[in-house]
């Protein structure tokens, strides 16, 4: 297991280099001038040219990318923001907490609602409950996050005045964004749990357990559920990784100072170091989550430990 973890960590290096190259290339060829954005549209051309030279924007692509890699590899620096002149690490660290809290809250919402609904739907296949659950799951998959978030704000903040519509300073501020962001994850997890449970409860050992007189609760939760969790854990891990980088609309709608909002603002201003730092952070977070999911497999099914030796 230890060798497997080290190997996965080493594989992060080419992944991060590839992500950095792709994002840096896209930003380099995207129209716009960071120096002009920083000084304003009315700034004299001479000042803009001096600032471009100071920022190193006149250097060729290879030189700029090589300088970025040098600072990152040898000094662990992600550079400084073109706009605020603050270290990118500081810009990210002040906002990453909000994004992590939101992703965890949305993941908990999906687990709390998605797994039980999927289990009951599988046990009561083709029942009224199953049909209603699948309809709501389809609706959840179809609803855009920004539309659902706005509806929640209108209902729970404007009409009922139960919950705040913006900010992220208390538990009440987390409820609406977590529900809006986790709705699609609930739908995905419900469908996956149902599908996995249906496949498991049709296995021979489940029929054998029932034939021996085991109670239905023991058959479902001890024999069936444990063997159905591997694809469910995979979906939870993938969803959490996506929520870390895909909470952009939610953070904008609910005015949450997170990584997604920082990334969008930086893209508008052509602040390449901040955009690169945010993308690299999301890539590393996604890889770490996948590694944790692979390790959890061994606790759900100990037979898988032989694959990691």
Tab-separated table of C-alpha atoms in Angstrom:
chain	number	residue	atom	x	y	z
A	1	UNK	CA	0.000	0.000	0.000
A	2	UNK	CA	2.809	2.406	0.895
A	3	UNK	CA	4.514	1.827	-2.468
A	4	UNK	CA	1.221	2.393	-4.245
A	5	UNK	CA	0.676	5.727	-2.444
A	6	UNK	CA	4.217	6.885	-3.308
A	7	UNK	CA	3.694	5.885	-6.942
A	8	UNK	CA	0.428	7.825	-7.128
A	9	UNK	CA	2.058	10.894	-5.573
A	10	UNK	CA	4.910	10.740	-8.100
A	11	UNK	CA	2.367	10.538	-10.927
A	12	UNK	CA	1.076	13.923	-9.786
A	13	UNK	CA	4.231	15.569	-11.154
A	14	UNK	CA	3.549	14.984	-14.892
A	15	UNK	CA	-0.141	15.715	-14.313
A	16	UNK	CA	0.616	19.100	-12.761
A	17	UNK	CA	3.145	19.923	-15.498
A	18	UNK	CA	0.623	19.045	-18.178
A	19	UNK	CA	-2.144	21.082	-16.539
A	20	UNK	CA	0.200	24.054	-16.093
A	21	UNK	CA	1.285	23.901	-19.755
A	22	UNK	CA	-2.275	23.720	-21.096
A	23	UNK	CA	-3.641	26.539	-18.907
A	24	UNK	CA	-0.576	28.745	-19.446
A	25	UNK	CA	-0.857	28.275	-23.214
A	26	UNK	CA	-4.555	29.144	-23.247
A	27	UNK	CA	-3.988	32.285	-21.173
A	28	UNK	CA	-1.002	33.336	-23.284
A	29	UNK	CA	-3.004	33.270	-26.527
A	30	UNK	CA	-6.204	34.705	-25.014
A	31	UNK	CA	-6.848	38.319	-26.115
A	32	UNK	CA	-6.353	40.959	-23.461
A	33	UNK	CA	-3.571	42.762	-21.636
A	34	UNK	CA	-3.002	42.273	-17.877
A	35	UNK	CA	-0.984	45.505	-17.756
A	36	UNK	CA	-3.846	47.476	-19.320
A	37	UNK	CA	-6.328	45.831	-16.949
A	38	UNK	CA	-4.229	46.818	-13.967
A	39	UNK	CA	-3.618	50.445	-14.995
A	40	UNK	CA	-7.058	51.071	-16.471
A	41	UNK	CA	-8.293	51.895	-19.929
A	42	UNK	CA	-7.265	55.574	-19.679
A	43	UNK	CA	-3.632	54.905	-18.764
A	44	UNK	CA	-0.981	56.302	-21.191
A	45	UNK	CA	0.522	53.805	-23.592
A	46	UNK	CA	4.036	54.507	-22.282
A	47	UNK	CA	3.084	53.425	-18.769
A	48	UNK	CA	1.389	50.294	-20.095
A	49	UNK	CA	4.508	49.336	-22.074
A	50	UNK	CA	6.767	49.937	-19.050
A	51	UNK	CA	4.541	47.806	-16.864
A	52	UNK	CA	4.462	45.026	-19.479
A	53	UNK	CA	8.252	45.005	-19.521
A	54	UNK	CA	8.402	44.980	-15.719
A	55	UNK	CA	5.948	42.081	-15.527
A	56	UNK	CA	7.865	40.144	-18.184
A	57	UNK	CA	4.904	40.004	-20.553
A	58	UNK	CA	7.047	40.959	-23.552
A	59	UNK	CA	9.165	37.818	-23.221
A	60	UNK	CA	8.511	34.877	-25.560
A	61	UNK	CA	6.179	32.112	-24.477
A	62	UNK	CA	8.977	29.641	-23.747
A	63	UNK	CA	10.781	32.151	-21.529
A	64	UNK	CA	7.656	33.013	-19.552
A	65	UNK	CA	6.650	29.400	-19.031
A	66	UNK	CA	10.210	28.381	-18.162
A	67	UNK	CA	10.418	31.161	-15.573
A	68	UNK	CA	7.131	30.025	-14.042
A	69	UNK	CA	8.306	26.398	-13.820
A	70	UNK	CA	11.645	27.452	-12.338
A	71	UNK	CA	9.988	29.431	-9.554
A	72	UNK	CA	7.504	26.633	-8.898
A	73	UNK	CA	9.978	23.717	-8.891
A	74	UNK	CA	12.952	25.305	-7.119
A	75	UNK	CA	11.256	27.821	-4.854
A	76	UNK	CA	7.744	26.401	-4.455
A	77	UNK	CA	6.330	29.732	-5.587
A	78	UNK	CA	3.211	30.129	-7.686
A	79	UNK	CA	4.145	33.703	-8.486
A	80	UNK	CA	2.423	36.948	-7.613
A	81	UNK	CA	-0.906	38.280	-8.774
A	82	UNK	CA	-0.621	40.765	-11.629
A	83	UNK	CA	-3.418	42.858	-10.144
A	84	UNK	CA	-2.951	42.803	-6.370
A	85	UNK	CA	0.794	41.987	-6.386
A	86	UNK	CA	0.124	39.527	-3.561
A	87	UNK	CA	1.568	35.990	-3.563
A	88	UNK	CA	-0.771	33.562	-5.292
A	89	UNK	CA	-0.473	31.162	-2.360
A	90	UNK	CA	-1.832	33.884	-0.079
A	91	UNK	CA	-4.683	34.680	-2.480
A	92	UNK	CA	-5.694	31.013	-2.571
A	93	UNK	CA	-5.216	30.318	1.138
A	94	UNK	CA	-7.603	33.118	2.112
A	95	UNK	CA	-10.374	31.569	0.005
A	96	UNK	CA	-9.750	27.839	-0.010
A	97	UNK	CA	-11.460	27.347	3.361
A	98	UNK	CA	-14.820	28.509	2.021
A	99	UNK	CA	-14.587	26.214	-1.007
A	100	UNK	CA	-13.634	23.184	1.091
A	101	UNK	CA	-16.480	23.837	3.548
A	102	UNK	CA	-18.962	24.203	0.703
A	103	UNK	CA	-17.743	21.028	-1.037
A	104	UNK	CA	-17.874	19.012	2.199
A	105	UNK	CA	-21.351	20.328	3.038
A	106	UNK	CA	-22.668	19.534	-0.464
A	107	UNK	CA	-21.093	16.055	-0.322
A	108	UNK	CA	-22.720	15.373	3.063
A	109	UNK	CA	-26.062	16.444	1.616
A	110	UNK	CA	-25.627	13.993	-1.259
A	111	UNK	CA	-24.634	11.146	1.090
A	112	UNK	CA	-27.395	11.790	3.641
A	113	UNK	CA	-30.136	11.904	1.005
A	114	UNK	CA	-28.737	9.982	-1.958
A	115	UNK	CA	-27.654	6.685	-0.379
A	116	UNK	CA	-30.825	6.026	1.710
A	117	UNK	CA	-33.073	6.942	-1.227
A	118	UNK	CA	-31.122	4.635	-3.518
A	119	UNK	CA	-31.282	1.751	-1.031
A	120	UNK	CA	-35.029	2.048	-0.486
A	121	UNK	CA	-35.658	2.421	-4.234
A	122	UNK	CA	-33.696	-0.770	-4.915
A	123	UNK	CA	-35.519	-2.736	-2.195
A	124	UNK	CA	-38.905	-1.444	-3.382
A	125	UNK	CA	-38.159	-1.643	-7.117
A	126	UNK	CA	-41.005	-0.495	-9.392
A	127	UNK	CA	-43.020	0.713	-6.412
A	128	UNK	CA	-44.604	4.165	-6.171
A	129	UNK	CA	-41.715	5.304	-3.973
A	130	UNK	CA	-39.212	4.062	-6.566
A	131	UNK	CA	-40.937	5.892	-9.424
A	132	UNK	CA	-41.241	9.132	-7.452
A	133	UNK	CA	-37.592	8.955	-6.377
A	134	UNK	CA	-36.378	8.380	-9.942
A	135	UNK	CA	-38.494	11.291	-11.196
A	136	UNK	CA	-36.984	13.612	-8.600
A	137	UNK	CA	-33.522	12.249	-9.423
A	138	UNK	CA	-34.081	13.073	-13.091
A	139	UNK	CA	-35.263	16.565	-12.151
A	140	UNK	CA	-32.214	17.021	-9.948
A	141	UNK	CA	-29.908	16.068	-12.812
A	142	UNK	CA	-31.685	18.466	-15.161
A	143	UNK	CA	-31.759	21.573	-12.956
A	144	UNK	CA	-28.889	24.037	-13.439
A	145	UNK	CA	-27.251	25.078	-10.175
A	146	UNK	CA	-27.706	28.800	-10.815
A	147	UNK	CA	-31.439	28.373	-11.492
A	148	UNK	CA	-32.008	26.256	-8.392
A	149	UNK	CA	-29.931	28.648	-6.285
A	150	UNK	CA	-31.976	31.640	-7.404
A	151	UNK	CA	-35.250	29.819	-6.681
A	152	UNK	CA	-34.024	28.956	-3.190
A	153	UNK	CA	-33.032	32.555	-2.545
A	154	UNK	CA	-36.482	33.775	-3.672
A	155	UNK	CA	-38.302	31.222	-1.490
A	156	UNK	CA	-36.231	30.879	1.689
A	157	UNK	CA	-34.596	34.327	1.811
A	158	UNK	CA	-36.999	36.754	0.148
A	159	UNK	CA	-40.427	35.208	0.774
A	160	UNK	CA	-39.972	33.279	4.021
A	161	UNK	CA	-36.911	35.111	5.384
A	162	UNK	CA	-35.654	31.918	6.998
A	163	UNK	CA	-32.100	31.843	5.667
A	164	UNK	CA	-29.588	34.473	4.491
A	165	UNK	CA	-29.085	34.866	0.750
A	166	UNK	CA	-25.375	35.712	0.776
A	167	UNK	CA	-22.242	35.410	2.857
A	168	UNK	CA	-20.541	32.418	4.425
A	169	UNK	CA	-19.945	33.276	8.066
A	170	UNK	CA	-22.303	30.921	9.916
A	171	UNK	CA	-24.083	27.586	9.642
A	172	UNK	CA	-27.219	29.254	8.281
A	173	UNK	CA	-25.170	30.700	5.417
A	174	UNK	CA	-24.043	27.201	4.390
A	175	UNK	CA	-27.487	25.581	4.122
A	176	UNK	CA	-28.762	27.105	0.870
A	177	UNK	CA	-25.469	26.867	-1.087
A	178	UNK	CA	-24.960	23.272	0.080
A	179	UNK	CA	-28.472	22.248	-0.975
A	180	UNK	CA	-28.204	24.014	-4.328
A	181	UNK	CA	-24.772	22.577	-5.095
A	182	UNK	CA	-25.541	19.110	-3.753
A	183	UNK	CA	-28.844	18.616	-5.593
A	184	UNK	CA	-27.250	17.107	-8.694
A	185	UNK	CA	-24.930	14.982	-6.566
A	186	UNK	CA	-27.951	13.626	-4.673
A	187	UNK	CA	-29.529	12.632	-7.973
A	188	UNK	CA	-26.349	10.945	-9.248
A	189	UNK	CA	-25.723	9.120	-5.975
A	190	UNK	CA	-29.344	7.958	-5.727
A	191	UNK	CA	-29.269	6.429	-9.194
A	192	UNK	CA	-25.857	4.826	-8.650
A	193	UNK	CA	-26.796	3.370	-5.251
A	194	UNK	CA	-30.031	1.975	-6.654
A	195	UNK	CA	-28.271	0.413	-9.632
A	196	UNK	CA	-25.498	-1.100	-7.501
A	197	UNK	CA	-27.932	-2.438	-4.915
A	198	UNK	CA	-30.151	-4.014	-7.598
A	199	UNK	CA	-27.144	-5.812	-9.043
A	200	UNK	CA	-26.013	-7.022	-5.621
A	201	UNK	CA	-29.325	-8.254	-4.222
A	202	UNK	CA	-29.708	-10.567	-7.220
A	203	UNK	CA	-26.501	-12.426	-6.423
A	204	UNK	CA	-26.551	-16.043	-5.267
A	205	UNK	CA	-25.146	-15.325	-1.796
A	206	UNK	CA	-28.036	-12.917	-1.118
A	207	UNK	CA	-30.553	-15.612	-2.013
A	208	UNK	CA	-28.631	-18.034	0.184
A	209	UNK	CA	-28.719	-15.618	3.132
A	210	UNK	CA	-32.484	-15.240	2.738
A	211	UNK	CA	-32.921	-18.995	2.406
A	212	UNK	CA	-31.107	-19.448	5.730
A	213	UNK	CA	-33.725	-17.279	7.390
A	214	UNK	CA	-31.686	-14.097	7.837
A	215	UNK	CA	-33.743	-11.024	8.625
A	216	UNK	CA	-34.212	-8.635	5.708
A	217	UNK	CA	-32.392	-5.831	7.521
A	218	UNK	CA	-29.327	-8.034	8.006
A	219	UNK	CA	-29.437	-9.163	4.377
A	220	UNK	CA	-29.666	-5.596	3.118
A	221	UNK	CA	-27.266	-3.761	5.410
A	222	UNK	CA	-24.715	-6.484	6.212
A	223	UNK	CA	-24.523	-8.537	3.030
A	224	UNK	CA	-25.834	-6.366	0.207
A	225	UNK	CA	-24.896	-2.816	1.162
A	226	UNK	CA	-21.241	-3.501	1.932
A	227	UNK	CA	-20.673	-5.087	-1.474
A	228	UNK	CA	-22.567	-2.283	-3.203
A	229	UNK	CA	-20.469	0.531	-1.751
A	230	UNK	CA	-17.443	0.352	-4.088
A	231	UNK	CA	-19.085	2.111	-7.074
A	232	UNK	CA	-20.891	4.415	-4.633
A	233	UNK	CA	-17.595	5.436	-2.998
A	234	UNK	CA	-16.184	6.086	-6.472
A	235	UNK	CA	-19.076	8.400	-7.300
A	236	UNK	CA	-18.764	10.218	-3.961
A	237	UNK	CA	-15.051	10.820	-4.566
A	238	UNK	CA	-15.582	12.045	-8.118
A	239	UNK	CA	-18.442	14.291	-7.035
A	240	UNK	CA	-16.359	15.793	-4.224
A	241	UNK	CA	-13.520	16.532	-6.630
A	242	UNK	CA	-15.926	18.137	-9.073
A	243	UNK	CA	-17.514	20.193	-6.302
A	244	UNK	CA	-14.087	21.539	-5.337
A	245	UNK	CA	-13.628	23.024	-8.792
A	246	UNK	CA	-17.190	23.291	-10.003
A	247	UNK	CA	-18.734	25.511	-7.359
A	248	UNK	CA	-18.206	28.629	-9.462
A	249	UNK	CA	-21.852	29.490	-10.085
A	250	UNK	CA	-22.834	28.700	-6.506
A	251	UNK	CA	-20.110	30.948	-5.096
A	252	UNK	CA	-21.137	33.778	-7.408
A	253	UNK	CA	-24.884	33.499	-6.701
A	254	UNK	CA	-24.455	33.314	-2.926
A	255	UNK	CA	-21.499	35.761	-2.790
A	256	UNK	CA	-19.107	33.189	-1.327
A	257	UNK	CA	-15.423	34.185	-1.419
A	258	UNK	CA	-14.106	30.857	-2.695
A	259	UNK	CA	-11.690	29.444	-5.245
A	260	UNK	CA	-14.256	29.353	-8.048
A	261	UNK	CA	-15.133	33.012	-7.717
A	262	UNK	CA	-11.449	33.942	-7.485
A	263	UNK	CA	-10.758	31.987	-10.654
A	264	UNK	CA	-13.522	33.703	-12.635
A	265	UNK	CA	-12.436	37.172	-11.501
A	266	UNK	CA	-8.821	36.364	-12.388
A	267	UNK	CA	-9.775	35.101	-15.850
A	268	UNK	CA	-11.601	38.354	-16.554
A	269	UNK	CA	-8.484	40.346	-15.580
A	270	UNK	CA	-6.063	37.971	-17.372
A	271	UNK	CA	-4.334	37.375	-14.045
A	272	UNK	CA	-2.474	34.291	-15.245
A	273	UNK	CA	-0.566	33.399	-12.028
A	274	UNK	CA	-3.770	33.307	-9.963
A	275	UNK	CA	-5.653	31.292	-12.595
A	276	UNK	CA	-2.787	28.812	-12.829
A	277	UNK	CA	-2.579	28.520	-9.054
A	278	UNK	CA	-6.315	27.860	-8.742
A	279	UNK	CA	-6.318	25.236	-11.494
A	280	UNK	CA	-3.281	23.463	-10.031
A	281	UNK	CA	-4.909	23.446	-6.605
A	282	UNK	CA	-8.092	21.888	-8.001
A	283	UNK	CA	-6.060	19.304	-9.954
A	284	UNK	CA	-4.074	18.299	-6.865
A	285	UNK	CA	-7.225	18.191	-4.733
A	286	UNK	CA	-8.945	15.941	-7.280
A	287	UNK	CA	-5.927	13.593	-7.403
A	288	UNK	CA	-5.724	13.411	-3.599
A	289	UNK	CA	-9.443	12.652	-3.337
A	290	UNK	CA	-9.082	9.822	-5.869
A	291	UNK	CA	-6.145	8.442	-3.871
A	292	UNK	CA	-8.209	8.505	-0.669
A	293	UNK	CA	-11.051	6.740	-2.494
A	294	UNK	CA	-8.686	3.992	-3.672
A	295	UNK	CA	-7.485	3.501	-0.095
A	296	UNK	CA	-11.075	3.336	1.182
A	297	UNK	CA	-11.738	0.493	-1.251
A	298	UNK	CA	-9.452	-1.754	0.792
A	299	UNK	CA	-11.532	-1.180	3.940
A	300	UNK	CA	-14.792	-1.890	2.156
A	301	UNK	CA	-13.408	-4.968	0.366
A	302	UNK	CA	-10.156	-6.313	1.944
A	303	UNK	CA	-9.595	-8.532	-1.116
A	304	UNK	CA	-8.556	-5.431	-3.049
A	305	UNK	CA	-5.443	-4.996	-0.892
A	306	UNK	CA	-3.629	-7.470	-3.119
A	307	UNK	CA	-3.945	-5.046	-6.040
A	308	UNK	CA	-1.977	-2.338	-4.206
A	309	UNK	CA	1.025	-4.413	-3.218
